[in-house]
mmCIF file of C-alpha atoms in Angstrom:
data_model
loop_
_atom_site.group_PDB
_atom_site.id
_atom_site.type_symbol
_atom_site.label_atom_id
_atom_site.label_comp_id
_atom_site.label_asym_id
_atom_site.label_seq_id
_atom_site.Cartn_x
_atom_site.Cartn_y
_atom_site.Cartn_z
ATOM 1 C CA MET A 263 40.149 -8.436 -39.910
ATOM 2 C CA LYS A 264 36.829 -6.866 -40.782
ATOM 3 C CA LYS A 265 35.305 -10.281 -40.787
ATOM 4 C CA ARG A 266 36.604 -11.085 -37.456
ATOM 5 C CA ILE A 267 35.189 -7.678 -35.951
ATOM 6 C CA THR A 268 31.828 -8.279 -37.740
ATOM 7 C CA LEU A 269 31.694 -11.767 -36.442
ATOM 8 C CA THR A 270 32.737 -10.535 -32.933
ATOM 9 C CA LEU A 271 30.208 -7.905 -32.786
ATOM 10 C CA SER A 272 27.521 -10.255 -34.181
ATOM 11 C CA LEU A 273 28.281 -12.630 -31.361
ATOM 12 C CA LEU A 274 28.274 -10.046 -28.721
ATOM 13 C CA SER A 275 24.879 -8.793 -30.103
ATOM 14 C CA LEU A 276 23.579 -12.364 -29.879
ATOM 15 C CA LEU A 277 24.828 -12.706 -26.346
ATOM 16 C CA VAL A 278 23.301 -9.438 -25.223
ATOM 17 C CA LEU A 279 19.879 -10.423 -26.861
ATOM 18 C CA LEU A 280 20.020 -13.905 -24.981
ATOM 19 C CA VAL A 281 20.805 -12.281 -21.645
ATOM 20 C CA LEU A 282 17.939 -9.718 -22.175
ATOM 21 C CA THR A 283 15.538 -12.510 -23.117
ATOM 22 C CA ALA A 284 16.632 -14.538 -19.979
ATOM 23 C CA CYS A 285 15.646 -11.708 -17.741
ATOM 24 C CA GLY A 286 12.155 -11.926 -18.933
ATOM 25 C CA GLY A 287 11.846 -8.188 -19.035
ATOM 26 C CA SER A 288 11.778 -7.712 -15.373
ATOM 27 C CA GLY A 289 12.535 -4.252 -14.638
ATOM 28 C CA GLY A 290 12.114 -2.492 -11.268
ATOM 29 C CA GLY A 291 8.825 -0.904 -10.306
ATOM 30 C CA GLN A 292 6.093 -2.384 -8.156
ATOM 31 C CA GLN A 293 5.912 -5.920 -7.250
ATOM 32 C CA THR A 294 3.166 -8.183 -8.416
ATOM 33 C CA ALA A 295 1.146 -10.410 -6.335
ATOM 34 C CA SER A 296 1.475 -13.949 -7.591
ATOM 35 C CA LYS A 297 -1.174 -15.518 -5.478
ATOM 36 C CA ASP A 298 -4.566 -14.705 -3.910
ATOM 37 C CA VAL A 299 -4.409 -13.491 -0.322
ATOM 38 C CA ASP A 300 -7.190 -13.283 2.168
ATOM 39 C CA LEU A 301 -6.912 -9.608 3.707
ATOM 40 C CA THR A 302 -8.896 -10.788 6.723
ATOM 41 C CA GLU A 303 -6.063 -13.310 7.458
ATOM 42 C CA VAL A 304 -3.497 -10.429 6.964
ATOM 43 C CA TYR A 305 -5.453 -8.055 9.387
ATOM 44 C CA ALA A 306 -5.764 -10.888 11.976
ATOM 45 C CA SER A 307 -1.972 -11.313 11.774
ATOM 46 C CA MET A 308 -1.498 -7.483 12.350
ATOM 47 C CA GLU A 309 -3.860 -7.691 15.321
ATOM 48 C CA GLU A 310 -1.540 -10.182 16.896
ATOM 49 C CA VAL A 311 1.148 -7.541 16.878
ATOM 50 C CA CYS A 312 -1.202 -4.749 18.033
ATOM 51 C CA ASP A 313 -2.979 -6.886 20.577
ATOM 52 C CA TRP A 314 -4.899 -3.882 21.938
ATOM 53 C CA TRP A 315 -6.831 -3.735 18.369
ATOM 54 C CA SER A 316 -8.670 -7.047 19.117
ATOM 55 C CA ASP A 317 -10.468 -5.341 22.128
ATOM 56 C CA GLY A 318 -12.871 -3.492 19.752
ATOM 57 C CA TYR A 319 -10.424 -0.598 19.686
ATOM 58 C CA MET A 320 -10.338 -0.555 15.755
ATOM 59 C CA GLU A 321 -13.629 -0.234 14.094
ATOM 60 C CA ASP A 322 -14.736 -0.563 10.376
ATOM 61 C CA LEU A 323 -15.271 2.745 8.796
ATOM 62 C CA SER A 324 -18.808 3.425 7.996
ATOM 63 C CA GLU A 325 -19.869 3.986 4.330
ATOM 64 C CA GLU A 326 -20.056 7.795 5.076
ATOM 65 C CA MET A 327 -16.737 7.883 6.801
ATOM 66 C CA LEU A 328 -15.004 5.736 4.013
ATOM 67 C CA ASP A 329 -16.181 8.307 1.341
ATOM 68 C CA LEU A 330 -15.130 11.284 3.482
ATOM 69 C CA TYR A 331 -11.677 9.753 4.194
ATOM 70 C CA TYR A 332 -11.115 8.084 0.927
ATOM 71 C CA PRO A 333 -13.401 9.714 -1.723
ATOM 72 C CA GLY A 334 -13.851 7.360 -4.575
ATOM 73 C CA LEU A 335 -12.483 4.188 -3.058
ATOM 74 C CA SER A 336 -15.738 2.502 -2.525
ATOM 75 C CA GLN A 337 -16.805 3.338 -6.073
ATOM 76 C CA LEU A 338 -14.196 1.007 -7.387
ATOM 77 C CA GLU A 339 -16.094 -1.891 -6.112
ATOM 78 C CA PRO A 340 -12.982 -3.826 -4.680
ATOM 79 C CA LYS A 341 -12.950 -7.533 -4.166
ATOM 80 C CA GLN A 342 -11.881 -7.167 -0.493
ATOM 81 C CA LEU A 343 -11.596 -4.087 1.506
ATOM 82 C CA ILE A 344 -10.789 -3.661 5.250
ATOM 83 C CA ALA A 345 -10.863 -0.081 6.407
ATOM 84 C CA ARG A 346 -10.499 0.344 10.302
ATOM 85 C CA THR A 347 -9.667 3.287 12.576
ATOM 86 C CA PRO A 348 -10.562 4.077 16.233
ATOM 87 C CA MET A 349 -13.531 6.271 16.524
ATOM 88 C CA MET A 350 -11.553 8.473 19.130
ATOM 89 C CA SER A 351 -7.733 8.248 19.681
ATOM 90 C CA ALA A 352 -4.890 10.624 20.373
ATOM 91 C CA ALA A 353 -2.563 8.385 18.439
ATOM 92 C CA VAL A 354 -2.575 7.696 14.676
ATOM 93 C CA ASN A 355 -4.142 4.477 13.819
ATOM 94 C CA GLU A 356 -5.614 3.981 10.433
ATOM 95 C CA VAL A 357 -5.478 0.786 8.287
ATOM 96 C CA VAL A 358 -6.839 0.312 4.784
ATOM 97 C CA LEU A 359 -6.306 -3.201 3.110
ATOM 98 C CA ILE A 360 -7.772 -3.595 -0.264
ATOM 99 C CA GLU A 361 -7.798 -5.898 -3.315
ATOM 100 C CA CYS A 362 -9.114 -4.351 -6.490
ATOM 101 C CA LYS A 363 -10.453 -6.076 -9.588
ATOM 102 C CA THR A 364 -7.963 -4.782 -12.024
ATOM 103 C CA ALA A 365 -4.504 -3.083 -12.221
ATOM 104 C CA GLU A 366 -6.162 0.299 -13.172
ATOM 105 C CA ASP A 367 -8.480 0.161 -10.296
ATOM 106 C CA ALA A 368 -5.424 -0.462 -8.238
ATOM 107 C CA ASP A 369 -3.647 2.470 -9.658
ATOM 108 C CA LYS A 370 -6.752 4.664 -8.786
ATOM 109 C CA ALA A 371 -6.855 3.148 -5.317
ATOM 110 C CA GLN A 372 -3.161 4.069 -4.726
ATOM 111 C CA GLU A 373 -3.881 7.767 -5.758
ATOM 112 C CA ILE A 374 -6.771 7.738 -3.339
ATOM 113 C CA LEU A 375 -4.769 6.326 -0.427
ATOM 114 C CA GLN A 376 -1.884 8.613 -1.180
ATOM 115 C CA GLY A 377 -4.447 11.469 -1.199
ATOM 116 C CA ARG A 378 -5.413 10.744 2.310
ATOM 117 C CA ILE A 379 -1.790 10.821 3.392
ATOM 118 C CA ASP A 380 -1.167 14.094 1.572
ATOM 119 C CA TYR A 381 -4.297 15.622 3.139
ATOM 120 C CA GLN A 382 -3.305 14.536 6.672
ATOM 121 C CA VAL A 383 0.207 15.844 6.125
ATOM 122 C CA GLY A 384 -0.766 19.194 4.631
ATOM 123 C CA ASP A 385 1.560 21.612 2.809
ATOM 124 C CA ASP A 386 2.828 25.190 2.971
ATOM 125 C CA THR A 387 -0.590 26.514 2.209
ATOM 126 C CA ASN A 388 -2.776 24.074 4.086
ATOM 127 C CA PRO A 389 -2.141 22.948 7.772
ATOM 128 C CA GLY A 390 -2.989 19.296 7.216
ATOM 129 C CA GLY A 391 -6.033 17.296 8.666
ATOM 130 C CA ALA A 392 -3.743 15.632 11.261
ATOM 131 C CA TRP A 393 -3.393 19.068 13.109
ATOM 132 C CA TYR A 394 -0.880 18.111 15.795
ATOM 133 C CA PRO A 395 2.808 18.085 15.070
ATOM 134 C CA GLU A 396 3.117 14.537 16.429
ATOM 135 C CA SER A 397 0.338 13.261 14.265
ATOM 136 C CA ILE A 398 1.572 14.867 11.129
ATOM 137 C CA GLU A 399 5.103 13.406 11.739
ATOM 138 C CA GLN A 400 3.433 9.997 11.930
ATOM 139 C CA TRP A 401 1.636 10.565 8.750
ATOM 140 C CA GLN A 402 4.663 11.704 7.028
ATOM 141 C CA LYS A 403 6.116 8.245 7.834
ATOM 142 C CA THR A 404 3.084 6.603 6.248
ATOM 143 C CA SER A 405 3.320 5.026 2.798
ATOM 144 C CA VAL A 406 1.091 3.104 0.411
ATOM 145 C CA GLN A 407 2.256 -0.597 0.245
ATOM 146 C CA ARG A 408 1.320 -2.369 -3.065
ATOM 147 C CA GLN A 409 1.573 -5.977 -4.367
ATOM 148 C CA GLY A 410 -0.170 -6.044 -7.650
ATOM 149 C CA ARG A 411 -3.908 -5.393 -7.253
ATOM 150 C CA TYR A 412 -3.466 -5.412 -3.357
ATOM 151 C CA LEU A 413 -2.686 -2.222 -1.473
ATOM 152 C CA ALA A 414 -2.210 -1.335 2.095
ATOM 153 C CA LEU A 415 -2.393 2.047 3.892
ATOM 154 C CA LEU A 416 -0.773 1.484 7.365
ATOM 155 C CA ALA A 417 -0.908 4.685 9.479
ATOM 156 C CA VAL A 418 0.211 3.113 12.807
ATOM 157 C CA ALA A 419 2.056 4.945 15.426
ATOM 158 C CA ASP A 420 4.350 2.262 17.016
ATOM 159 C CA THR A 421 4.199 -0.714 14.698
ATOM 160 C CA GLN A 422 3.911 0.518 11.175
ATOM 161 C CA ASP A 423 7.156 -1.174 9.918
ATOM 162 C CA GLN A 424 5.933 -4.464 11.351
ATOM 163 C CA LEU A 425 2.639 -4.301 9.715
ATOM 164 C CA ALA A 426 4.129 -3.309 6.454
ATOM 165 C CA ASP A 427 6.332 -6.586 6.669
ATOM 166 C CA ILE A 428 3.237 -8.697 7.547
ATOM 167 C CA PHE A 429 1.323 -7.248 4.416
ATOM 168 C CA ASN A 430 4.377 -7.754 2.008
ATOM 169 C CA GLN A 431 5.462 -11.321 3.306
ATOM 170 C CA SER A 432 1.841 -12.310 2.784
ATOM 171 C CA PHE A 433 2.677 -12.354 -0.891
ATOM 172 C CA ALA A 434 5.948 -14.244 -0.571
#
């Protein structure tokens, strides 16, 4: 009887080990980009959804504005970086697409992008940089999308979910 129990437990242990090995250690967490993606093409696809962007509404952030809005981002020396916002608008429209050289840089970039969201939203002690309730509400809906070393901050009033889908589907 003891031999049968021992044999059964051994077989079950072996079966569990085989199942875990077959899974390849794929746990939850962030998705990993499996291919190179041209962020200029991704942004162009986003422009098609937001057709008014192509009229010069969205402008590249100058180096000074980039450092002001996203302190430390340019120091990561990204492989690709698109950072655009209108120079004047009543609606929330801010897009950052970035490819970092390393996973560590991507972690830092994610913190910087999230810091922008947190600043705009504010907290109990600070009112938030977005000031107006509608703008703060939109920033609260904003999140940082990540695919491996690629990240996107998409603070866009009406089409945020569509743009997030465009970004994430670029890696499928």
